[in-house]
Short mmCIF file of C-alpha atoms in Angstrom, two decimals:
data_model
loop_
_atom_site.label_atom_id
_atom_site.label_comp_id
_atom_site.label_asym_id
_atom_site.label_seq_id
_atom_site.Cartn_x
_atom_site.Cartn_y
_atom_site.Cartn_z
CA MET U 1 106.04 -5.51 -52.36
CA ASN U 2 108.39 -2.65 -51.81
CA ILE U 3 106.10 -0.26 -53.37
CA LYS U 4 103.29 -1.29 -51.20
CA LYS U 5 105.39 -0.98 -48.07
CA ARG U 6 106.63 2.40 -49.09
CA LEU U 7 103.09 3.64 -49.79
CA GLU U 8 102.09 2.44 -46.43
CA GLN U 9 104.98 4.25 -44.77
CA GLU U 10 104.17 7.46 -46.61
CA ALA U 11 100.58 7.17 -45.69
CA LYS U 12 101.53 6.75 -42.06
CA SER U 13 103.92 9.73 -42.06
CA THR U 14 101.43 11.96 -43.87
CA HIS U 15 98.85 10.98 -41.34
CA GLN U 16 101.19 11.85 -38.53
CA LYS U 17 102.04 15.09 -40.16
CA ILE U 18 98.44 16.12 -40.45
CA LEU U 19 97.90 15.32 -36.88
CA GLU U 20 100.84 17.14 -35.64
CA GLU U 21 100.72 20.10 -38.01
CA ASP U 22 100.48 23.59 -36.42
CA ASN U 23 100.82 22.29 -32.95
CA ASN U 24 98.15 19.63 -33.15
CA CYS U 25 95.71 22.20 -34.58
CA PHE U 26 93.69 19.59 -36.47
CA LEU U 27 93.32 17.42 -33.36
CA ASN U 28 92.29 20.43 -31.20
CA SER U 29 89.73 21.48 -33.77
CA LEU U 30 87.99 18.16 -33.49
CA PRO U 31 85.31 17.96 -30.81
CA THR U 32 86.30 15.61 -28.03
CA ARG U 33 84.09 12.71 -27.05
CA ASP U 34 83.29 14.26 -23.73
CA MET U 35 82.27 17.64 -25.05
CA VAL U 36 79.22 16.45 -27.01
CA PRO U 37 77.24 14.73 -24.28
CA GLN U 38 78.03 17.54 -21.86
CA LYS U 39 76.39 20.06 -24.24
CA ARG U 40 73.61 17.68 -24.70
CA ARG U 41 73.06 17.19 -21.00
CA HIS U 42 73.07 20.94 -20.54
CA CYS U 43 70.33 21.37 -23.18
CA ALA U 44 68.33 18.53 -21.59
CA TYR U 45 68.63 20.14 -18.21
CA HIS U 46 67.31 23.51 -19.53
CA TRP U 47 64.49 21.75 -21.31
CA LYS U 48 63.49 19.85 -18.18
CA LEU U 49 63.66 23.10 -16.15
CA CYS U 50 61.43 24.88 -18.62
CA PHE U 51 58.99 21.99 -18.86
CA SER U 52 58.69 21.78 -15.09
CA GLY U 53 58.24 25.55 -14.94
CA VAL U 54 55.43 25.39 -17.46
CA VAL U 55 53.80 22.48 -15.63
CA CYS U 56 54.09 24.34 -12.31
CA THR U 57 52.54 27.44 -13.80
CA ILE U 58 49.71 25.52 -15.33
CA SER U 59 49.11 23.62 -12.09
CA ALA U 60 49.13 26.87 -10.12
CA MET U 61 46.66 28.34 -12.51
CA LEU U 62 44.35 25.35 -12.32
CA ILE U 63 44.60 25.39 -8.44
CA ILE U 64 43.71 29.08 -8.37
CA VAL U 65 40.77 28.59 -10.82
CA CYS U 66 39.52 25.67 -8.71
CA ALA U 67 39.93 27.58 -5.57
CA VAL U 68 37.95 30.53 -6.95
CA LEU U 69 35.16 28.18 -8.29
CA PHE U 70 34.83 25.60 -5.52
CA ILE U 71 36.29 26.74 -2.23
CA PRO U 72 33.66 29.38 -1.43
CA LYS U 73 31.01 26.75 -1.90
CA ASN U 74 32.71 24.26 0.21
CA SER U 75 33.50 26.75 3.04
CA GLU U 76 29.89 28.06 3.05
CA ILE U 77 28.45 27.60 6.58
CA ILE U 78 24.91 26.21 6.68
CA TYR U 79 22.85 26.64 9.76
CA TYR U 80 19.98 24.40 10.39
CA GLU U 81 16.93 25.87 12.06
CA GLN U 82 16.37 22.86 14.30
CA ASN U 83 19.73 23.79 16.04
CA PHE U 84 18.69 27.37 16.70
CA GLN U 85 18.54 28.49 20.31
CA SER U 86 16.80 31.66 21.34
CA SER U 87 17.05 33.40 24.64
CA THR U 88 15.76 36.65 26.15
CA SER U 89 18.33 39.41 25.76
CA ASP U 90 18.71 43.15 26.56
CA MET U 91 19.70 46.37 24.79
CA SER U 92 23.17 46.42 26.25
CA SER U 93 24.03 42.92 24.84
CA LEU U 94 22.48 43.92 21.48
CA ASN U 95 24.43 47.05 21.13
CA THR U 96 27.63 45.30 22.19
CA ASP U 97 27.16 42.70 19.55
CA LEU U 98 26.30 45.10 16.74
CA LYS U 99 29.30 46.35 14.81
CA ASP U 100 27.72 48.69 12.26
CA PHE U 101 24.67 50.09 13.92
CA GLN U 102 23.41 51.24 17.32
CA ILE U 103 19.79 51.00 18.42
CA TYR U 104 18.58 54.00 20.32
CA LEU U 105 15.43 53.76 22.40
CA LYS U 106 13.72 56.98 23.12
CA ASP U 107 11.63 57.32 26.33
CA ASN U 108 8.41 57.16 24.42
CA LEU U 109 9.18 53.57 23.06
CA ALA U 110 8.68 50.37 24.89
CA ILE U 111 10.59 47.29 23.82
CA THR U 112 9.14 43.81 24.02
CA ASN U 113 10.37 40.38 23.41
CA LEU U 114 13.96 41.05 22.65
CA LYS U 115 15.47 37.70 21.62
CA ARG U 116 19.01 36.61 20.76
CA THR U 117 19.25 33.57 18.56
CA ILE U 118 22.45 31.44 18.25
CA ASP U 119 23.34 28.27 16.38
CA GLY U 120 23.39 25.67 19.14
CA LEU U 121 26.06 23.60 17.48
CA SER U 122 28.66 26.18 16.69
CA GLY U 123 27.61 28.81 19.26
CA ASP U 124 27.60 31.38 16.37
CA LEU U 125 25.40 34.43 16.94
CA LEU U 126 22.74 34.59 14.10
CA TYR U 127 20.19 37.26 14.80
CA TYR U 128 18.28 39.46 17.21
CA GLU U 129 14.55 39.98 17.18
CA MET U 130 12.57 42.66 18.91
CA ALA U 131 9.27 44.41 18.90
CA LEU U 132 8.66 48.08 19.74
CA GLN U 133 5.68 50.15 20.60
CA SER U 134 5.23 53.81 21.19
CA ASN U 135 3.62 54.63 24.59
CA ASP U 136 0.62 56.17 22.84
CA ASN U 137 0.21 52.81 20.92
CA LEU U 138 0.08 54.73 17.60
CA ILE U 139 3.25 53.01 16.31
CA ARG U 140 4.38 49.48 16.61
CA THR U 141 7.10 47.65 14.78
CA SER U 142 9.07 44.47 14.64
CA LEU U 143 12.82 44.16 13.80
CA THR U 144 15.06 41.30 12.93
CA ILE U 145 18.74 42.21 13.00
CA VAL U 146 20.81 39.44 11.22
CA CYS U 147 24.43 39.57 12.67
CA ASN U 148 25.91 36.74 10.72
CA LYS U 149 26.56 36.99 6.95
CA HIS U 150 26.33 33.23 6.57
CA TYR U 151 22.72 33.14 7.84
CA HIS U 152 20.22 33.85 5.06
CA TYR U 153 17.05 35.47 6.30
CA GLU U 154 14.38 34.31 3.79
CA LYS U 155 11.20 35.95 5.08
CA PHE U 156 11.97 39.38 3.59
CA HIS U 157 11.17 40.11 -0.04
CA LYS U 158 14.34 41.82 -0.99
CA GLU U 159 13.92 41.46 -4.77
CA ASP U 160 10.59 43.25 -4.57
CA GLU U 161 10.68 45.93 -7.32
CA SER U 162 8.37 48.13 -5.26
CA LEU U 163 11.20 48.87 -2.72
CA ILE U 164 11.97 52.57 -2.55
CA GLN U 165 15.43 53.87 -1.68
CA ALA U 166 15.89 56.61 0.97
CA GLN U 167 19.24 58.09 2.00
CA LEU U 168 19.22 58.64 5.78
CA THR U 169 22.17 59.83 7.91
CA GLY U 170 24.87 57.19 7.49
CA TYR U 171 22.90 54.53 5.62
CA THR U 172 20.54 53.71 2.83
CA LEU U 173 17.04 52.41 3.69
CA LEU U 174 15.10 50.32 1.20
CA TYR U 175 11.41 50.29 2.04
CA SER U 176 7.96 49.63 0.79
CA PHE U 177 4.54 50.73 1.98
CA GLU U 178 2.21 47.79 2.20
CA ASN U 179 -1.57 47.84 2.49
CA THR U 180 -3.03 50.89 4.14
CA LYS U 181 -6.29 50.77 5.83
CA THR U 182 -8.54 53.98 6.14
CA ILE U 183 -10.09 54.24 9.54
CA ASN U 184 -12.11 57.38 8.84
CA ALA U 185 -11.79 60.28 6.57
CA GLN U 186 -8.61 61.70 8.32
CA SER U 187 -6.54 58.83 9.49
CA THR U 188 -5.17 55.56 7.99
CA ILE U 189 -3.18 52.72 9.32
CA LEU U 190 0.10 52.67 7.53
CA LYS U 191 2.01 49.45 7.07
CA ALA U 192 5.65 49.24 5.86
CA VAL U 193 8.64 46.81 5.52
CA ALA U 194 12.27 47.92 5.09
CA LEU U 195 15.77 46.90 5.21
CA ILE U 196 19.14 48.41 5.87
CA GLU U 197 22.33 46.70 4.89
CA GLY U 198 25.52 47.17 6.69
CA LYS U 199 28.92 45.66 6.35
CA ASN U 200 28.42 43.18 9.06
CA GLU U 201 24.70 43.40 9.79
CA THR U 202 21.40 43.59 7.99
CA ILE U 203 18.53 45.12 9.71
CA TYR U 204 14.96 44.02 8.49
CA ILE U 205 12.05 46.04 9.62
CA THR U 206 9.61 43.21 9.12
CA ASP U 207 6.50 44.98 10.16
CA TYR U 208 5.81 48.59 10.81
CA GLN U 209 2.40 49.89 11.66
CA GLU U 210 1.34 53.43 12.37
CA VAL U 211 -1.84 55.22 12.85
CA SER U 212 -1.29 58.17 10.67
CA PHE U 213 -2.97 61.31 9.57
CA ASP U 214 -1.04 61.60 6.23
CA LYS U 215 -0.08 58.87 3.81
CA ASN U 216 3.64 58.78 4.56
CA GLY U 217 3.31 59.07 8.30
CA SER U 218 6.50 59.51 10.32
CA PHE U 219 8.11 56.26 9.11
CA LEU U 220 11.44 57.71 7.96
CA GLU U 221 11.85 59.95 11.01
CA PHE U 222 11.08 57.08 13.25
CA ILE U 223 13.70 54.77 11.67
CA GLN U 224 16.32 57.59 11.66
CA SER U 225 15.80 58.13 15.43
CA LEU U 226 15.84 54.41 16.26
CA ILE U 227 18.77 53.33 14.11
CA LYS U 228 22.09 55.07 13.97
CA VAL U 229 25.55 54.27 12.60
CA LYS U 230 27.99 53.23 15.14
CA GLU U 231 30.89 55.55 15.56
CA MET O 1 -49.02 -1.06 9.57
CA LEU O 2 -47.95 1.43 12.29
CA HIS O 3 -45.72 -1.27 13.67
CA LEU O 4 -43.98 -1.70 10.27
CA GLY O 5 -43.53 2.09 9.93
CA THR O 6 -41.92 2.23 13.43
CA ILE O 7 -39.48 -0.58 12.45
CA ALA O 8 -38.65 1.11 9.13
CA LEU O 9 -38.00 4.53 10.96
CA SER O 10 -35.91 2.88 13.58
CA ALA O 11 -33.87 1.10 10.85
CA LEU O 12 -33.34 4.35 9.13
CA LEU O 13 -32.20 6.06 12.26
CA VAL O 14 -29.82 3.29 13.04
CA LEU O 15 -28.41 3.49 9.56
CA CYS O 16 -28.07 7.29 9.75
CA SER O 17 -26.20 7.12 13.06
CA ALA O 18 -23.94 4.44 11.79
CA ALA O 19 -23.15 5.98 8.48
CA ALA O 20 -23.11 9.76 8.21
CA PRO O 21 -22.14 10.73 11.76
CA ALA O 22 -19.48 8.02 11.65
CA SER O 23 -17.47 10.02 9.20
CA LEU O 24 -18.26 13.25 11.01
CA PHE O 25 -16.99 11.76 14.35
CA GLY O 26 -14.10 10.21 12.57
CA GLU O 27 -13.04 13.59 11.19
CA LYS O 28 -13.61 15.18 14.70
CA LYS O 29 -11.60 12.50 16.44
CA GLU O 30 -8.87 12.92 13.80
CA ASN O 31 -8.82 16.74 14.35
CA ALA O 32 -8.84 16.29 18.10
CA SER O 33 -5.59 14.40 17.99
CA ILE O 34 -3.78 17.02 15.95
CA ALA O 35 -1.03 18.77 17.94
CA TYR O 36 -0.65 22.42 16.90
CA GLU O 37 2.90 23.46 17.35
CA ASP O 38 4.26 26.13 15.14
CA THR O 39 5.67 29.21 16.76
CA ALA O 40 8.73 30.27 14.87
CA SER O 41 7.35 30.12 11.34
CA ILE O 42 10.34 28.08 10.26
CA ASN O 43 10.45 25.66 7.33
CA GLY O 44 8.07 27.81 5.34
CA THR O 45 8.33 29.32 1.85
CA SER O 46 7.43 32.65 0.42
CA GLU O 47 5.44 33.13 -2.66
CA ASP O 48 4.42 36.29 -4.47
CA VAL O 49 1.17 36.64 -6.38
CA THR O 50 0.85 39.54 -8.74
CA LEU O 51 -2.59 40.74 -9.56
CA PRO O 52 -3.15 43.26 -12.30
CA TYR O 53 -6.64 44.70 -12.09
CA LEU O 54 -8.97 47.18 -13.50
CA SER O 55 -10.58 47.95 -10.23
CA ARG O 56 -10.32 46.82 -6.63
CA THR O 57 -13.27 46.99 -4.18
CA VAL O 58 -13.58 46.17 -0.55
CA ILE O 59 -16.75 44.27 -0.47
CA SER O 60 -16.97 43.91 3.33
CA SER O 61 -14.67 44.34 6.30
CA HIS O 62 -14.81 44.46 10.04
CA SER O 63 -12.12 44.72 12.77
CA LEU O 64 -12.48 44.28 16.47
CA ALA O 65 -9.72 46.90 16.95
CA LEU O 66 -7.40 48.98 14.98
CA MET O 67 -4.47 47.36 16.60
CA TYR O 68 -5.32 44.15 18.36
CA PRO O 69 -3.35 42.01 20.65
CA SER O 70 -0.47 40.25 18.88
CA TYR O 71 1.84 38.49 21.24
CA ASN O 72 4.42 36.02 20.26
CA TYR O 73 6.58 35.20 23.28
CA SER O 74 7.41 31.56 23.04
CA PRO O 75 8.48 29.79 26.27
CA ALA O 76 9.56 26.71 24.38
CA VAL O 77 8.89 24.99 21.01
CA GLY O 78 5.35 24.22 20.05
CA SER O 79 3.88 27.22 21.94
CA CYS O 80 1.35 28.56 19.38
CA GLY O 81 -1.65 27.29 21.54
CA CYS O 82 -0.67 29.27 24.56
CA ILE O 83 0.29 32.39 22.60
CA ALA O 84 -3.08 32.25 20.82
CA GLY O 85 -4.86 31.81 24.12
CA ALA O 86 -3.01 34.84 25.63
CA ASN O 87 -4.05 36.93 22.56
CA ILE O 88 -7.67 36.03 23.45
CA LEU O 89 -7.16 36.96 27.08
CA GLY O 90 -5.46 40.15 26.00
CA PHE O 91 -8.46 41.07 23.90
CA TYR O 92 -10.89 40.51 26.83
CA ASP O 93 -8.60 42.24 29.29
CA ARG O 94 -9.82 45.46 27.88
CA TYR O 95 -13.25 44.73 29.46
CA ASP O 96 -11.89 43.10 32.66
CA GLU O 97 -8.26 44.13 33.65
CA ASN O 98 -8.21 41.22 36.13
CA LEU O 99 -7.68 38.72 33.25
CA ILE O 100 -4.07 39.81 32.86
CA PRO O 101 -3.10 41.32 36.08
CA ASP O 102 -0.58 44.31 36.07
CA HIS O 103 -1.02 44.81 32.32
CA LYS O 104 -2.47 47.86 30.53
CA SER O 105 -4.62 46.48 27.85
CA GLY O 106 -4.37 49.60 25.57
CA THR O 107 -5.88 52.92 24.75
CA GLN O 108 -9.16 54.05 23.25
CA TYR O 109 -8.68 55.71 19.88
CA GLU O 110 -11.68 57.48 18.58
CA SER O 111 -14.29 54.79 18.08
CA THR O 112 -11.83 51.99 18.01
CA TYR O 113 -8.94 50.67 20.24
CA LEU O 114 -5.24 50.29 20.11
CA TYR O 115 -4.02 47.30 22.12
CA SER O 116 -0.66 47.26 23.89
CA MET O 117 1.94 44.78 22.95
CA GLU O 118 3.15 42.11 25.24
CA ASP O 119 4.91 42.93 28.51
CA SER O 120 6.16 40.85 31.54
CA ALA O 121 2.57 40.28 32.63
CA VAL O 122 1.61 38.81 29.30
CA VAL O 123 4.76 36.66 29.36
CA LYS O 124 3.65 35.28 32.78
CA VAL O 125 0.20 34.45 31.27
CA ILE O 126 1.73 32.63 28.28
CA GLU O 127 3.90 30.59 30.61
CA THR O 128 0.79 29.75 32.74
CA LEU O 129 -1.24 28.67 29.71
CA TYR O 130 1.81 26.61 28.53
CA GLU O 131 1.45 24.63 31.68
CA TYR O 132 -2.47 24.53 31.72
CA MET O 133 -2.60 23.37 28.15
CA GLY O 134 -0.17 20.65 28.74
CA THR O 135 2.00 22.04 25.94
CA GLU O 136 5.12 20.01 25.43
CA HIS O 137 7.37 19.43 22.48
CA VAL O 138 4.56 17.95 20.57
CA GLY O 139 2.36 21.09 20.91
CA THR O 140 -1.20 21.50 22.02
CA THR O 141 -4.37 19.64 20.85
CA GLU O 142 -7.68 21.45 20.33
CA ASN O 143 -9.07 19.77 23.62
CA GLU O 144 -5.97 20.79 25.54
CA PHE O 145 -6.35 24.38 24.24
CA ILE O 146 -10.07 24.54 25.37
CA ASN O 147 -9.39 22.90 28.77
CA GLY O 148 -6.40 25.18 29.41
CA MET O 149 -8.46 28.32 28.59
CA LYS O 150 -11.37 27.11 30.76
CA ARG O 151 -9.12 26.51 33.64
CA TYR O 152 -7.44 29.89 33.38
CA CYS O 153 -10.79 31.71 33.09
CA ASN O 154 -12.38 29.79 35.97
CA GLU O 155 -9.48 30.74 38.23
CA LYS O 156 -10.28 34.37 37.38
CA GLY O 157 -13.91 33.92 38.06
CA LYS O 158 -14.92 34.20 34.47
CA THR O 159 -16.80 32.02 32.06
CA ILE O 160 -15.56 31.15 28.68
CA SER O 161 -17.67 29.75 25.82
CA PHE O 162 -16.80 28.47 22.31
CA THR O 163 -19.09 28.68 19.34
CA SER O 164 -18.31 26.73 16.18
CA CYS O 165 -18.05 28.61 12.90
CA MET O 166 -17.93 25.38 10.83
CA SER O 167 -20.46 23.66 8.68
CA SER O 168 -19.83 20.09 7.32
CA ASN O 169 -16.23 20.23 8.21
CA SER O 170 -15.62 23.50 6.39
CA LEU O 171 -15.36 27.04 7.55
CA ASN O 172 -18.74 28.83 7.50
CA PHE O 173 -17.25 32.28 6.55
CA LEU O 174 -20.64 34.01 6.96
CA SER O 175 -21.06 32.55 10.44
CA ALA O 176 -17.41 33.70 11.23
CA GLN O 177 -18.32 37.15 10.00
CA SER O 178 -21.34 37.42 12.22
CA MET O 179 -19.41 36.22 15.22
CA LEU O 180 -16.69 38.92 14.60
CA LYS O 181 -19.38 41.53 14.25
CA ALA O 182 -20.65 40.34 17.68
CA ASN O 183 -17.20 41.28 19.04
CA GLN O 184 -15.98 37.70 19.40
CA PRO O 185 -12.53 36.83 18.18
CA ILE O 186 -12.15 33.43 16.39
CA VAL O 187 -9.62 30.76 17.21
CA LEU O 188 -8.42 28.97 14.10
CA PHE O 189 -7.01 25.43 14.07
CA LEU O 190 -5.04 24.98 10.99
CA SER O 191 -3.13 22.25 9.14
CA GLY O 192 -0.93 24.31 6.90
CA TYR O 193 -1.41 28.11 6.94
CA ASN O 194 -0.36 31.28 5.28
CA THR O 195 0.20 34.90 6.21
CA ALA O 196 -0.52 37.42 3.45
CA ASP O 197 0.90 41.06 3.11
CA ILE O 198 -0.54 43.02 0.24
CA THR O 199 1.47 45.74 -1.53
CA MET O 200 -1.20 47.95 -3.01
CA ARG O 201 -0.46 49.90 -6.12
CA ASP O 202 -2.55 51.51 -8.73
CA ASN O 203 -3.77 48.83 -11.17
CA GLN O 204 -1.59 46.07 -9.68
CA ASP O 205 -1.43 44.47 -6.21
CA THR O 206 1.17 42.03 -5.04
CA ILE O 207 0.28 39.51 -2.36
CA HIS O 208 3.31 38.26 -0.46
CA TYR O 209 2.47 34.94 1.09
CA TRP O 210 4.45 33.13 3.69
CA ILE O 211 3.35 29.47 3.63
CA SER O 212 3.97 26.71 6.11
CA GLU O 213 2.67 23.13 6.21
CA ALA O 214 2.81 23.13 9.97
CA ASN O 215 -0.14 22.64 12.29
CA HIS O 216 -0.84 26.16 13.83
CA ILE O 217 -3.29 28.08 15.87
CA MET O 218 -3.90 31.79 15.34
CA ILE O 219 -6.61 34.32 16.15
CA ALA O 220 -8.78 36.19 13.82
CA PHE O 221 -9.66 39.64 15.01
CA GLY O 222 -11.39 40.82 11.84
CA TYR O 223 -12.02 40.07 8.15
CA GLU O 224 -11.76 41.76 4.77
CA ILE O 225 -13.11 40.72 1.38
CA PHE O 226 -11.60 42.19 -1.76
CA SER O 227 -13.08 41.95 -5.27
CA TYR O 228 -10.74 42.55 -8.24
CA ALA O 229 -12.23 43.24 -11.65
CA THR O 230 -9.61 41.89 -14.11
CA SER O 231 -9.39 41.59 -17.89
CA SER O 232 -10.40 37.94 -17.47
CA GLY O 233 -13.24 38.40 -15.05
CA ASN O 234 -13.73 39.06 -11.30
CA THR O 235 -11.58 37.57 -8.61
CA ARG O 236 -12.49 37.47 -4.96
CA PHE O 237 -10.04 37.30 -2.08
CA GLU O 238 -11.33 36.49 1.48
CA TYR O 239 -9.02 37.19 4.43
CA PHE O 240 -9.10 37.05 8.14
CA GLU O 241 -7.15 39.74 9.99
CA VAL O 242 -5.04 37.72 12.28
CA ALA O 243 -2.60 37.79 15.23
CA PRO O 244 -0.37 35.01 13.84
CA GLY O 245 1.61 34.39 17.05
CA LEU O 246 4.84 34.37 15.03
CA SER O 247 7.98 36.36 15.70
CA GLY O 248 8.59 39.19 13.25
CA VAL O 249 4.87 39.57 12.31
CA ILE O 250 2.56 41.76 14.39
CA GLN O 251 -0.73 41.63 12.51
CA THR O 252 -1.44 40.40 9.10
CA TYR O 253 -3.91 38.73 6.75
CA PHE O 254 -4.67 35.03 6.54
CA ASP O 255 -6.19 34.05 3.13
CA ILE O 256 -8.78 31.45 3.98
CA ASN O 257 -8.71 29.86 0.51
CA TYR O 258 -4.94 29.57 -0.12
CA LYS O 259 -2.87 26.46 0.79
CA THR O 260 -4.51 25.84 4.19
CA LYS O 261 -6.90 23.41 5.91
CA ILE O 262 -9.17 24.82 8.53
CA ASN O 263 -9.70 22.04 10.91
CA ASP O 264 -11.86 24.04 13.22
CA ALA O 265 -12.87 27.67 13.88
CA LEU O 266 -14.28 28.67 17.27
CA ALA O 267 -15.67 32.09 18.27
CA VAL O 268 -14.64 32.82 21.81
CA ASN O 269 -16.54 34.74 24.39
CA ILE O 270 -15.29 35.43 27.99
CA TYR O 271 -17.93 36.94 30.41
#
């Protein structure tokens, strides 16, 4: 019994010694209970932060992709022809509304049927239409000036491979000569269509007719004198 | 015997009047109720037909003028009838300036004529015809067109006559050609119509059609027949040269055989 007691006492003292040795060095070297969860919590916080960062980045990317793909379609404005309202207009109103171009009427030209068309629902300006004729009746032409990028003018064959490109002062003209008709050995009636694309407006020359003595007539000169870039 | 023959002949006549003309009158009655209303050429579609060819020949053509009247002022929707009527009056104004007062009809050019485009005097005439033809949102029927034109011409002290260019409810193109050669424009009453512009190139033409299913009236001032020799045989295209009464188009072709129904075609004379 004594031996057993003594052994127990020695064990206790040795244990105490170990614990107190070198100014509780052993005890200090052991990690405390609090320290472990704090570190763990710190790691979890970082992980959560990273995770939400990644999620946010992915979501943002998805939103951007969706926006690029779908928003232009959803925001596309469609105008229905049954809502169109046309009214008689004048040159001053036309040239005020035009941002890219200016229409110049020489004295030898008469203008007929200048119309301004808007969408009756929104009040948005869509296009102008006009017809012109020279005083000698040798040239007559019809113009449609689309002032609204959301309105698609479908009557012009823009994809036509036969369109020729001509660089006039300030703009490019795409045009095509249509059927010509020979009146006699000297003169023909020349028919052309053309378009000029500006930043804000597109001008369609839907019908140009000229009694001409040569096969090209004065089409390009006529267009250049009629349509100028706005300064 | 003679009595029996008379009875048989009478029975035959009764049968004929009850059968064949019934369908004819039925068609006429149906056509008479059509309101022609297109003015803006909306709700149409465009189609391109490419035609490679070995040779192209103009078989026959005739125009009443090099540039004919081609007005398109529209006082309201459904105005094609009064615009077409004004184009007829504009044509005859060359011979009697009183038809459209204060309007210069055009200028002589060699052996042909260049008509002026519309001005305020023409606009006034279109508005008058709009009223005389009873044009409302539903358009103008053939009878309303004829009556409106008669009323206008009578007020100007003129007589207007209409001659049919139809046979068995179809266009008689030969008859139409001879009326045009007799200097009479033709008014076309159409259910579905086209306008055709031809881009002519060596060995290949492209016909740009604008097609609408609307009921429409336009005026033919000439005709042109093309024949194309192609690798698979000969193709014939028959056109009227028309004032379509549509904004954006001055004068163009109308293909009489392409996606259209010609309900009636009347040559018009004012004297």
